[in-house]
């Protein structure tokens, strides 16, 4: 089921899908709703983590979630003036190009710096010379320590079933998508198998599928309008990139083969409602822990033959995957699992707060202005946090309201680089903006948005 | 020019291509030649590095190059008995499967262990989060430190021109071969461009080119018999895998695009006669320093547009290349360059000695028996070592003599796993055997070969 998006300039809670809120909207004015929702939200977030330690409190200040800072930020936002005094001191910030085109997860750097030596890895020069990691494994280049930590993390977070699954490691999940297409297609088929995904879909899918001009598979566009008989592959991204919504397959025919891209199914982005349990799921450290430079992704694969074919693809493509990065990823995943099991200051809690702070600031900035609108989400019970949380996606899927037809172009005039809706098979009235950049860039972005609305 | 191979069971020097030796052959008997050549060779190698330090002397013992050990080995070899007392002590060694199918460069582990902390790298958890390395570079994911060390190493070794070249980093050179095929082919062409290579060619080329069933390019077999008009891509591997010979393009037509795979153009494998100077050359740490587990290769590319298209390929394929491994490779390459510039115990000198020891032992074992024959090579002046050296390839391209038509199958019966000639577009009378495995495996292999000849 592909849930449609509401972009109405309304309160924080999703009016369309939370019926109890729909009545309220009729009673209160826009401004009332805004003030009330902001207040509610501050309280909600502060209550959620009542016993934050000092480190987390510092993070909160940084993210604009601390109550004192919060008041300050909200006041500033509601007057549409500057947001951040540090930001205001930097020369040239008003003229700088703010590039939020890529989902570069530099936001997480602060946390990993705070962790100090915990995830530092030392690799001696004589280590990892061989191509081979474990010839007894279907995926012979999979480093066992990494595989162990993948299983453990999924168990700790509760976001994926790992029993009776083969793990295939990839150079990022991009390589695994291609490996999965190769594994699910047949070299003897009369024609290439159709590959579809419901719009708005990840903007790289069409190029990734078609750049090699393969006779094994071909891009066939929006899954919603796909009506061809015969076998097909559907890419199901959940939460979805760019809009953050949860997804299920939409074609739903007997000959469908599904690839679940679950890069964002982590507690900082969305409530973990149950362990995912699919034939073929993909994950990546780029978005789970923020280590995009490692280029490490993994697939959980039910069918041994599919795992073997994926392994064969990677063998022919890159003869395996960097052992250095697998070892480093193992250390990072271990630290994340340890943190979750040992105490309060877990990576996901910290990241959830960061994202919550950003989304709140964003809503406070945008929803008052009327020039833009944001997607609305319903909270759900998160089994990881043990309470209700709200989706706070890694990307903002922003809609320009009124007469602005090209939202990407409009922002570009104001030196904000985003990725326009048409790249995602969607409307140019929408554009995708990364929420994962550095704090400095994010605050500059908020200030720029604020200024744009002031100008208008 | 593709130099043909002589497989005659003769002395160590190539009779066919060194005319001064041809006369000698007529004068001396086979046994005379063998004894003389072995004696000559021991002297030659010992003279080549008269001032070896203690560490290198230890290596030499390990490799069977030390004069005392050498005498022992030659005696043992000539009596076709066992080779190594340490090896003889290991239980089950006679029954073990000796797998030399892959060119896994574990031989180098000893050297890197001896180097201790010099190439140890420490990566803190907060490092390399971003996908991006240098947006001003054509290859935006190329880590600048790695690029610097690549240029420096080529200058130190003198094996490649780096001026006016773009460096594109890849997940091993395999990815770069695919990136180059993508970059050199045209999406608008009426039919896929033909990809050829002179047989015997690297056994993975046909699968690598065809596994995606691309409409951009297709494998067209042995370059020697390629006679189709129009554009084509020729893969020129020099020194060649599997036979170690130097190669030039063989098709030599106006519409040819060349990819030079120079993975083995390093001083331990072949004399460096001049800096390579091609449009598109590929190198890899897997074979230069032995760090195959890093999965790091690089291309030197003349044409900016080709470098851009290769970068685009890697972007769509894996969104860049592991930064951890690039950083680690930078450190290893730096240590190699430092060692070359600072003193006697350079990596290449050490590796040359190891390879020399192995090849000598191999020749002493094989050439006496008459069951197998080896390729013969001419020495050339190596600008890096400043003296004449002989090729000593990373693979043994072994020929079974007499009635044995399937050399791979024959060895398999004796529990030696190799890769048969037909995989390389060659004769099944030949088979490829890695010369880069651990010392233990190599010595077991030598002993097994020796025993096989005894049985016969």
PDB file of C-alpha atoms in Angstrom, chain A residues 29-274:
ATOM      1  CA  UNK A  29      -7.043  28.539  13.818  1.00  0.00           C
ATOM      2  CA  UNK A  30      -3.751  27.932  12.083  1.00  0.00           C
ATOM      3  CA  UNK A  31      -1.765  30.007  14.574  1.00  0.00           C
ATOM      4  CA  UNK A  32      -3.415  28.279  17.513  1.00  0.00           C
ATOM      5  CA  UNK A  33      -2.532  24.931  16.064  1.00  0.00           C
ATOM      6  CA  UNK A  34       1.038  25.954  15.468  1.00  0.00           C
ATOM      7  CA  UNK A  35       1.644  27.234  18.962  1.00  0.00           C
ATOM      8  CA  UNK A  36      -0.106  24.305  20.533  1.00  0.00           C
ATOM      9  CA  UNK A  37       1.707  21.717  18.469  1.00  0.00           C
ATOM     10  CA  UNK A  38       5.103  23.252  19.143  1.00  0.00           C
ATOM     11  CA  UNK A  39       4.446  23.333  22.846  1.00  0.00           C
ATOM     12  CA  UNK A  40       3.154  19.800  22.774  1.00  0.00           C
ATOM     13  CA  UNK A  41       6.179  18.674  20.885  1.00  0.00           C
ATOM     14  CA  UNK A  42       8.731  20.258  23.178  1.00  0.00           C
ATOM     15  CA  UNK A  43       7.034  18.555  26.074  1.00  0.00           C
ATOM     16  CA  UNK A  44       6.802  15.271  24.259  1.00  0.00           C
ATOM     17  CA  UNK A  45      10.453  15.146  23.387  1.00  0.00           C
ATOM     18  CA  UNK A  46      11.605  16.312  26.778  1.00  0.00           C
ATOM     19  CA  UNK A  47       9.412  13.735  28.477  1.00  0.00           C
ATOM     20  CA  UNK A  48      10.613  11.016  26.225  1.00  0.00           C
ATOM     21  CA  UNK A  49      14.133  11.141  27.600  1.00  0.00           C
ATOM     22  CA  UNK A  50      13.731  12.435  31.158  1.00  0.00           C
ATOM     23  CA  UNK A  51      17.014  11.062  32.427  1.00  0.00           C
ATOM     24  CA  UNK A  52      19.308  12.171  29.666  1.00  0.00           C
ATOM     25  CA  UNK A  53      22.910  12.166  30.770  1.00  0.00           C
ATOM     26  CA  UNK A  54      25.223  15.123  30.332  1.00  0.00           C
ATOM     27  CA  UNK A  55      26.480  14.006  26.942  1.00  0.00           C
ATOM     28  CA  UNK A  56      23.014  13.676  25.564  1.00  0.00           C
ATOM     29  CA  UNK A  57      22.074  17.023  27.065  1.00  0.00           C
ATOM     30  CA  UNK A  58      24.924  18.580  25.169  1.00  0.00           C
ATOM     31  CA  UNK A  59      23.718  16.911  21.983  1.00  0.00           C
ATOM     32  CA  UNK A  60      20.285  18.250  22.660  1.00  0.00           C
ATOM     33  CA  UNK A  61      21.628  21.802  22.919  1.00  0.00           C
ATOM     34  CA  UNK A  62      23.361  21.270  19.640  1.00  0.00           C
ATOM     35  CA  UNK A  63      20.263  19.956  18.012  1.00  0.00           C
ATOM     36  CA  UNK A  64      17.996  22.654  19.368  1.00  0.00           C
ATOM     37  CA  UNK A  65      15.981  20.295  21.547  1.00  0.00           C
ATOM     38  CA  UNK A  66      16.997  21.581  24.955  1.00  0.00           C
ATOM     39  CA  UNK A  67      14.052  23.400  26.489  1.00  0.00           C
ATOM     40  CA  UNK A  68      15.774  26.758  27.013  1.00  0.00           C
ATOM     41  CA  UNK A  69      17.330  26.704  23.612  1.00  0.00           C
ATOM     42  CA  UNK A  70      14.038  25.436  22.250  1.00  0.00           C
ATOM     43  CA  UNK A  71      12.150  28.492  23.461  1.00  0.00           C
ATOM     44  CA  UNK A  72      14.784  30.680  21.945  1.00  0.00           C
ATOM     45  CA  UNK A  73      14.656  28.862  18.641  1.00  0.00           C
ATOM     46  CA  UNK A  74      10.903  28.858  18.452  1.00  0.00           C
ATOM     47  CA  UNK A  75      10.776  32.548  19.242  1.00  0.00           C
ATOM     48  CA  UNK A  76      13.308  33.215  16.537  1.00  0.00           C
ATOM     49  CA  UNK A  77      11.540  30.965  14.111  1.00  0.00           C
ATOM     50  CA  UNK A  78       8.190  32.453  14.675  1.00  0.00           C
ATOM     51  CA  UNK A  79       9.594  35.921  14.068  1.00  0.00           C
ATOM     52  CA  UNK A  80      11.264  34.482  10.952  1.00  0.00           C
ATOM     53  CA  UNK A  81      14.549  36.001  11.901  1.00  0.00           C
ATOM     54  CA  UNK A  82      17.930  34.248  12.174  1.00  0.00           C
ATOM     55  CA  UNK A  83      18.099  30.972  13.995  1.00  0.00           C
ATOM     56  CA  UNK A  84      21.542  30.491  15.367  1.00  0.00           C
ATOM     57  CA  UNK A  85      23.942  32.922  16.902  1.00  0.00           C
ATOM     58  CA  UNK A  86      26.988  30.835  15.999  1.00  0.00           C
ATOM     59  CA  UNK A  87      25.737  30.642  12.465  1.00  0.00           C
ATOM     60  CA  UNK A  88      25.167  34.400  12.422  1.00  0.00           C
ATOM     61  CA  UNK A  89      28.795  35.040  13.292  1.00  0.00           C
ATOM     62  CA  UNK A  90      30.184  33.252  10.247  1.00  0.00           C
ATOM     63  CA  UNK A  91      31.080  35.597   7.413  1.00  0.00           C
ATOM     64  CA  UNK A  92      29.659  34.748   3.990  1.00  0.00           C
ATOM     65  CA  UNK A  93      27.005  32.410   5.328  1.00  0.00           C
ATOM     66  CA  UNK A  94      24.233  34.411   3.674  1.00  0.00           C
ATOM     67  CA  UNK A  95      25.836  33.985   0.259  1.00  0.00           C
ATOM     68  CA  UNK A  96      27.018  30.416   0.589  1.00  0.00           C
ATOM     69  CA  UNK A  97      25.570  27.708  -1.612  1.00  0.00           C
ATOM     70  CA  UNK A  98      23.800  25.222   0.625  1.00  0.00           C
ATOM     71  CA  UNK A  99      24.083  21.880  -1.085  1.00  0.00           C
ATOM     72  CA  UNK A 100      21.554  19.374   0.234  1.00  0.00           C
ATOM     73  CA  UNK A 101      21.242  17.402  -2.987  1.00  0.00           C
ATOM     74  CA  UNK A 102      22.910  14.260  -1.602  1.00  0.00           C
ATOM     75  CA  UNK A 103      21.973  12.372   1.515  1.00  0.00           C
ATOM     76  CA  UNK A 104      25.475  12.716   2.898  1.00  0.00           C
ATOM     77  CA  UNK A 105      25.193  11.602   6.551  1.00  0.00           C
ATOM     78  CA  UNK A 106      27.760  13.989   8.061  1.00  0.00           C
ATOM     79  CA  UNK A 107      25.272  14.806  10.819  1.00  0.00           C
ATOM     80  CA  UNK A 108      26.512  11.747  12.688  1.00  0.00           C
ATOM     81  CA  UNK A 109      30.133  12.875  12.941  1.00  0.00           C
ATOM     82  CA  UNK A 110      29.578  14.666  16.238  1.00  0.00           C
ATOM     83  CA  UNK A 111      28.278  11.544  17.926  1.00  0.00           C
ATOM     84  CA  UNK A 112      31.171   9.394  16.744  1.00  0.00           C
ATOM     85  CA  UNK A 113      33.635  12.054  17.893  1.00  0.00           C
ATOM     86  CA  UNK A 114      32.058  11.941  21.328  1.00  0.00           C
ATOM     87  CA  UNK A 115      32.447   8.188  21.384  1.00  0.00           C
ATOM     88  CA  UNK A 116      36.207   8.715  21.211  1.00  0.00           C
ATOM     89  CA  UNK A 117      38.243   5.536  21.092  1.00  0.00           C
ATOM     90  CA  UNK A 118      35.303   3.146  21.308  1.00  0.00           C
ATOM     91  CA  UNK A 119      35.090   2.688  17.563  1.00  0.00           C
ATOM     92  CA  UNK A 120      38.677   3.418  16.624  1.00  0.00           C
ATOM     93  CA  UNK A 121      40.118   0.589  14.604  1.00  0.00           C
ATOM     94  CA  UNK A 122      43.765  -0.337  14.150  1.00  0.00           C
ATOM     95  CA  UNK A 123      44.668  -2.435  11.141  1.00  0.00           C
ATOM     96  CA  UNK A 124      48.245  -3.706  10.871  1.00  0.00           C
ATOM     97  CA  UNK A 125      49.880  -3.724   7.447  1.00  0.00           C
ATOM     98  CA  UNK A 126      49.936  -7.516   7.224  1.00  0.00           C
ATOM     99  CA  UNK A 127      46.219  -7.959   7.811  1.00  0.00           C
ATOM    100  CA  UNK A 128      43.598  -8.799   5.179  1.00  0.00           C
ATOM    101  CA  UNK A 129      45.958  -9.568   2.333  1.00  0.00           C
ATOM    102  CA  UNK A 130      43.858 -12.428   1.000  1.00  0.00           C
ATOM    103  CA  UNK A 131      40.792 -11.965  -1.191  1.00  0.00           C
ATOM    104  CA  UNK A 132      39.115 -14.691   0.814  1.00  0.00           C
ATOM    105  CA  UNK A 133      37.301 -14.364   4.146  1.00  0.00           C
ATOM    106  CA  UNK A 134      35.437 -17.624   4.674  1.00  0.00           C
ATOM    107  CA  UNK A 135      35.255 -20.222   1.941  1.00  0.00           C
ATOM    108  CA  UNK A 136      32.635 -22.179   3.896  1.00  0.00           C
ATOM    109  CA  UNK A 137      30.165 -19.297   3.574  1.00  0.00           C
ATOM    110  CA  UNK A 138      27.916 -18.779   0.540  1.00  0.00           C
ATOM    111  CA  UNK A 139      29.377 -15.286   0.441  1.00  0.00           C
ATOM    112  CA  UNK A 140      33.068 -16.238   0.599  1.00  0.00           C
ATOM    113  CA  UNK A 141      34.281 -12.628   0.975  1.00  0.00           C
ATOM    114  CA  UNK A 142      32.032 -11.887   3.965  1.00  0.00           C
ATOM    115  CA  UNK A 143      34.139 -11.168   7.068  1.00  0.00           C
ATOM    116  CA  UNK A 144      32.712 -13.367   9.883  1.00  0.00           C
ATOM    117  CA  UNK A 145      32.991 -10.632  12.572  1.00  0.00           C
ATOM    118  CA  UNK A 146      30.931  -8.318  10.394  1.00  0.00           C
ATOM    119  CA  UNK A 147      28.280 -10.985   9.779  1.00  0.00           C
ATOM    120  CA  UNK A 148      28.027 -11.633  13.526  1.00  0.00           C
ATOM    121  CA  UNK A 149      27.514  -7.960  14.302  1.00  0.00           C
ATOM    122  CA  UNK A 150      24.881  -7.605  11.592  1.00  0.00           C
ATOM    123  CA  UNK A 151      22.847 -10.421  13.134  1.00  0.00           C
ATOM    124  CA  UNK A 152      23.331  -9.048  16.634  1.00  0.00           C
ATOM    125  CA  UNK A 153      22.294  -5.505  15.684  1.00  0.00           C
ATOM    126  CA  UNK A 154      19.120  -6.692  13.977  1.00  0.00           C
ATOM    127  CA  UNK A 155      18.286  -8.679  17.097  1.00  0.00           C
ATOM    128  CA  UNK A 156      18.970  -5.705  19.368  1.00  0.00           C
ATOM    129  CA  UNK A 157      16.950  -3.266  17.239  1.00  0.00           C
ATOM    130  CA  UNK A 158      14.281  -5.763  16.248  1.00  0.00           C
ATOM    131  CA  UNK A 159      14.020  -4.458  12.707  1.00  0.00           C
ATOM    132  CA  UNK A 160      14.723  -7.649  10.746  1.00  0.00           C
ATOM    133  CA  UNK A 161      14.414 -11.390  10.996  1.00  0.00           C
ATOM    134  CA  UNK A 162      17.859 -12.925  10.493  1.00  0.00           C
ATOM    135  CA  UNK A 163      17.056 -16.585  11.113  1.00  0.00           C
ATOM    136  CA  UNK A 164      17.424 -18.770   8.038  1.00  0.00           C
ATOM    137  CA  UNK A 165      18.903 -15.906   6.071  1.00  0.00           C
ATOM    138  CA  UNK A 166      22.133 -15.711   4.127  1.00  0.00           C
ATOM    139  CA  UNK A 167      24.082 -12.496   4.514  1.00  0.00           C
ATOM    140  CA  UNK A 168      25.668 -11.049   1.383  1.00  0.00           C
ATOM    141  CA  UNK A 169      27.923  -8.057   1.932  1.00  0.00           C
ATOM    142  CA  UNK A 170      28.186  -5.386  -0.752  1.00  0.00           C
ATOM    143  CA  UNK A 171      30.128  -2.245  -1.570  1.00  0.00           C
ATOM    144  CA  UNK A 172      27.226  -0.182  -0.284  1.00  0.00           C
ATOM    145  CA  UNK A 173      23.647  -1.236  -0.892  1.00  0.00           C
ATOM    146  CA  UNK A 174      23.899   0.121  -4.449  1.00  0.00           C
ATOM    147  CA  UNK A 175      26.030  -2.819  -5.464  1.00  0.00           C
ATOM    148  CA  UNK A 176      23.567  -5.130  -3.722  1.00  0.00           C
ATOM    149  CA  UNK A 177      20.634  -3.729  -5.692  1.00  0.00           C
ATOM    150  CA  UNK A 178      22.493  -4.546  -8.909  1.00  0.00           C
ATOM    151  CA  UNK A 179      23.496  -7.942  -7.524  1.00  0.00           C
ATOM    152  CA  UNK A 180      19.855  -8.632  -6.646  1.00  0.00           C
ATOM    153  CA  UNK A 181      18.658  -7.632 -10.133  1.00  0.00           C
ATOM    154  CA  UNK A 182      21.243  -9.994 -11.604  1.00  0.00           C
ATOM    155  CA  UNK A 183      20.261 -12.775  -9.217  1.00  0.00           C
ATOM    156  CA  UNK A 184      16.517 -12.435  -9.806  1.00  0.00           C
ATOM    157  CA  UNK A 185      16.662 -12.172 -13.569  1.00  0.00           C
ATOM    158  CA  UNK A 186      17.136 -15.062 -15.959  1.00  0.00           C
ATOM    159  CA  UNK A 187      19.803 -15.147 -18.672  1.00  0.00           C
ATOM    160  CA  UNK A 188      17.517 -17.368 -20.755  1.00  0.00           C
ATOM    161  CA  UNK A 189      14.453 -15.111 -20.667  1.00  0.00           C
ATOM    162  CA  UNK A 190      13.052 -13.999 -24.013  1.00  0.00           C
ATOM    163  CA  UNK A 191      13.148 -10.378 -22.929  1.00  0.00           C
ATOM    164  CA  UNK A 192      14.538  -8.330 -20.044  1.00  0.00           C
ATOM    165  CA  UNK A 193      12.522  -8.536 -16.852  1.00  0.00           C
ATOM    166  CA  UNK A 194      10.699  -5.287 -15.945  1.00  0.00           C
ATOM    167  CA  UNK A 195      11.933  -3.432 -12.874  1.00  0.00           C
ATOM    168  CA  UNK A 196       9.441  -1.085 -11.226  1.00  0.00           C
ATOM    169  CA  UNK A 197       9.054   1.030  -8.111  1.00  0.00           C
ATOM    170  CA  UNK A 198       6.174   3.183  -6.928  1.00  0.00           C
ATOM    171  CA  UNK A 199       6.686   6.923  -7.542  1.00  0.00           C
ATOM    172  CA  UNK A 200       8.141   8.904  -5.981  1.00  0.00           C
ATOM    173  CA  UNK A 201      11.019   6.397  -6.141  1.00  0.00           C
ATOM    174  CA  UNK A 202      14.737   6.771  -5.351  1.00  0.00           C
ATOM    175  CA  UNK A 203      16.063   8.966  -8.142  1.00  0.00           C
ATOM    176  CA  UNK A 204      19.004   6.671  -8.939  1.00  0.00           C
ATOM    177  CA  UNK A 205      16.900   3.564  -9.607  1.00  0.00           C
ATOM    178  CA  UNK A 206      16.234   4.268 -13.313  1.00  0.00           C
ATOM    179  CA  UNK A 207      19.922   4.992 -14.059  1.00  0.00           C
ATOM    180  CA  UNK A 208      21.176   2.115 -11.936  1.00  0.00           C
ATOM    181  CA  UNK A 209      18.917  -0.337 -13.725  1.00  0.00           C
ATOM    182  CA  UNK A 210      19.548   0.952 -17.247  1.00  0.00           C
ATOM    183  CA  UNK A 211      23.096   2.331 -17.398  1.00  0.00           C
ATOM    184  CA  UNK A 212      24.584  -0.988 -18.501  1.00  0.00           C
ATOM    185  CA  UNK A 213      21.836  -1.462 -21.103  1.00  0.00           C
ATOM    186  CA  UNK A 214      21.434  -4.994 -19.851  1.00  0.00           C
ATOM    187  CA  UNK A 215      19.339  -7.577 -21.660  1.00  0.00           C
ATOM    188  CA  UNK A 216      18.623  -9.163 -18.273  1.00  0.00           C
ATOM    189  CA  UNK A 217      16.459  -6.398 -16.850  1.00  0.00           C
ATOM    190  CA  UNK A 218      15.130  -2.966 -17.725  1.00  0.00           C
ATOM    191  CA  UNK A 219      13.547  -0.062 -15.938  1.00  0.00           C
ATOM    192  CA  UNK A 220       9.766   0.000 -16.431  1.00  0.00           C
ATOM    193  CA  UNK A 221       8.883   3.041 -14.324  1.00  0.00           C
ATOM    194  CA  UNK A 222       6.224   3.692 -11.735  1.00  0.00           C
ATOM    195  CA  UNK A 223       4.922   0.483 -10.156  1.00  0.00           C
ATOM    196  CA  UNK A 224       1.488   2.099  -9.717  1.00  0.00           C
ATOM    197  CA  UNK A 225       0.920   2.226 -13.461  1.00  0.00           C
ATOM    198  CA  UNK A 226       2.667  -1.040 -14.328  1.00  0.00           C
ATOM    199  CA  UNK A 227       0.244  -3.365 -16.058  1.00  0.00           C
ATOM    200  CA  UNK A 228       2.363  -5.707 -18.097  1.00  0.00           C
ATOM    201  CA  UNK A 229       1.812  -9.440 -17.701  1.00  0.00           C
ATOM    202  CA  UNK A 230       4.598 -11.812 -16.766  1.00  0.00           C
ATOM    203  CA  UNK A 231       7.463 -11.648 -14.286  1.00  0.00           C
ATOM    204  CA  UNK A 232       8.694  -8.375 -12.846  1.00  0.00           C
ATOM    205  CA  UNK A 233      10.927  -7.086 -10.067  1.00  0.00           C
ATOM    206  CA  UNK A 234       9.559  -4.461  -7.710  1.00  0.00           C
ATOM    207  CA  UNK A 235      11.859  -2.297  -5.634  1.00  0.00           C
ATOM    208  CA  UNK A 236      10.115  -1.523  -2.376  1.00  0.00           C
ATOM    209  CA  UNK A 237      11.831   1.196  -0.363  1.00  0.00           C
ATOM    210  CA  UNK A 238      10.488   1.493   3.153  1.00  0.00           C
ATOM    211  CA  UNK A 239      10.673   4.048   4.656  1.00  0.00           C
ATOM    212  CA  UNK A 240      10.691   5.523   1.213  1.00  0.00           C
ATOM    213  CA  UNK A 241      13.323   7.777  -0.282  1.00  0.00           C
ATOM    214  CA  UNK A 242      12.380  10.598  -0.906  1.00  0.00           C
ATOM    215  CA  UNK A 243       9.151  10.930   1.089  1.00  0.00           C
ATOM    216  CA  UNK A 244       9.802   8.850   4.234  1.00  0.00           C
ATOM    217  CA  UNK A 245       6.565   6.898   4.033  1.00  0.00           C
ATOM    218  CA  UNK A 246       6.292   3.221   4.828  1.00  0.00           C
ATOM    219  CA  UNK A 247       5.780   1.119   1.741  1.00  0.00           C
ATOM    220  CA  UNK A 248       4.539  -2.246   0.651  1.00  0.00           C
ATOM    221  CA  UNK A 249       4.613  -3.716  -2.828  1.00  0.00           C
ATOM    222  CA  UNK A 250       1.931  -2.191  -5.003  1.00  0.00           C
ATOM    223  CA  UNK A 251       1.851  -4.442  -8.067  1.00  0.00           C
ATOM    224  CA  UNK A 252       0.944  -7.563  -6.092  1.00  0.00           C
ATOM    225  CA  UNK A 253       0.846 -10.161  -8.875  1.00  0.00           C
ATOM    226  CA  UNK A 254       1.885 -13.784  -8.773  1.00  0.00           C
ATOM    227  CA  UNK A 255       5.083 -13.436 -10.799  1.00  0.00           C
ATOM    228  CA  UNK A 256       6.490 -10.543  -8.808  1.00  0.00           C
ATOM    229  CA  UNK A 257       9.951 -10.697  -7.263  1.00  0.00           C
ATOM    230  CA  UNK A 258      10.533  -8.190  -4.505  1.00  0.00           C
ATOM    231  CA  UNK A 259      13.658  -6.360  -3.378  1.00  0.00           C
ATOM    232  CA  UNK A 260      13.088  -4.552  -0.099  1.00  0.00           C
ATOM    233  CA  UNK A 261      15.410  -1.589   0.275  1.00  0.00           C
ATOM    234  CA  UNK A 262      15.294  -0.979   4.031  1.00  0.00           C
ATOM    235  CA  UNK A 263      18.162   1.514   4.277  1.00  0.00           C
ATOM    236  CA  UNK A 264      16.030   3.783   6.484  1.00  0.00           C
ATOM    237  CA  UNK A 265      14.282   1.199   8.648  1.00  0.00           C
ATOM    238  CA  UNK A 266      16.122   2.302  11.797  1.00  0.00           C
ATOM    239  CA  UNK A 267      14.697   3.864  14.986  1.00  0.00           C
ATOM    240  CA  UNK A 268      16.006   7.383  14.390  1.00  0.00           C
ATOM    241  CA  UNK A 269      13.986   7.658  11.185  1.00  0.00           C
ATOM    242  CA  UNK A 270      10.830   5.691  11.809  1.00  0.00           C
ATOM    243  CA  UNK A 271       9.089   3.669  14.527  1.00  0.00           C
ATOM    244  CA  UNK A 272      10.235   0.036  14.455  1.00  0.00           C
ATOM    245  CA  UNK A 273       6.879  -1.696  14.476  1.00  0.00           C
ATOM    246  CA  UNK A 274       7.985  -5.282  13.793  1.00  0.00           C
TER     247      UNK A 274
END
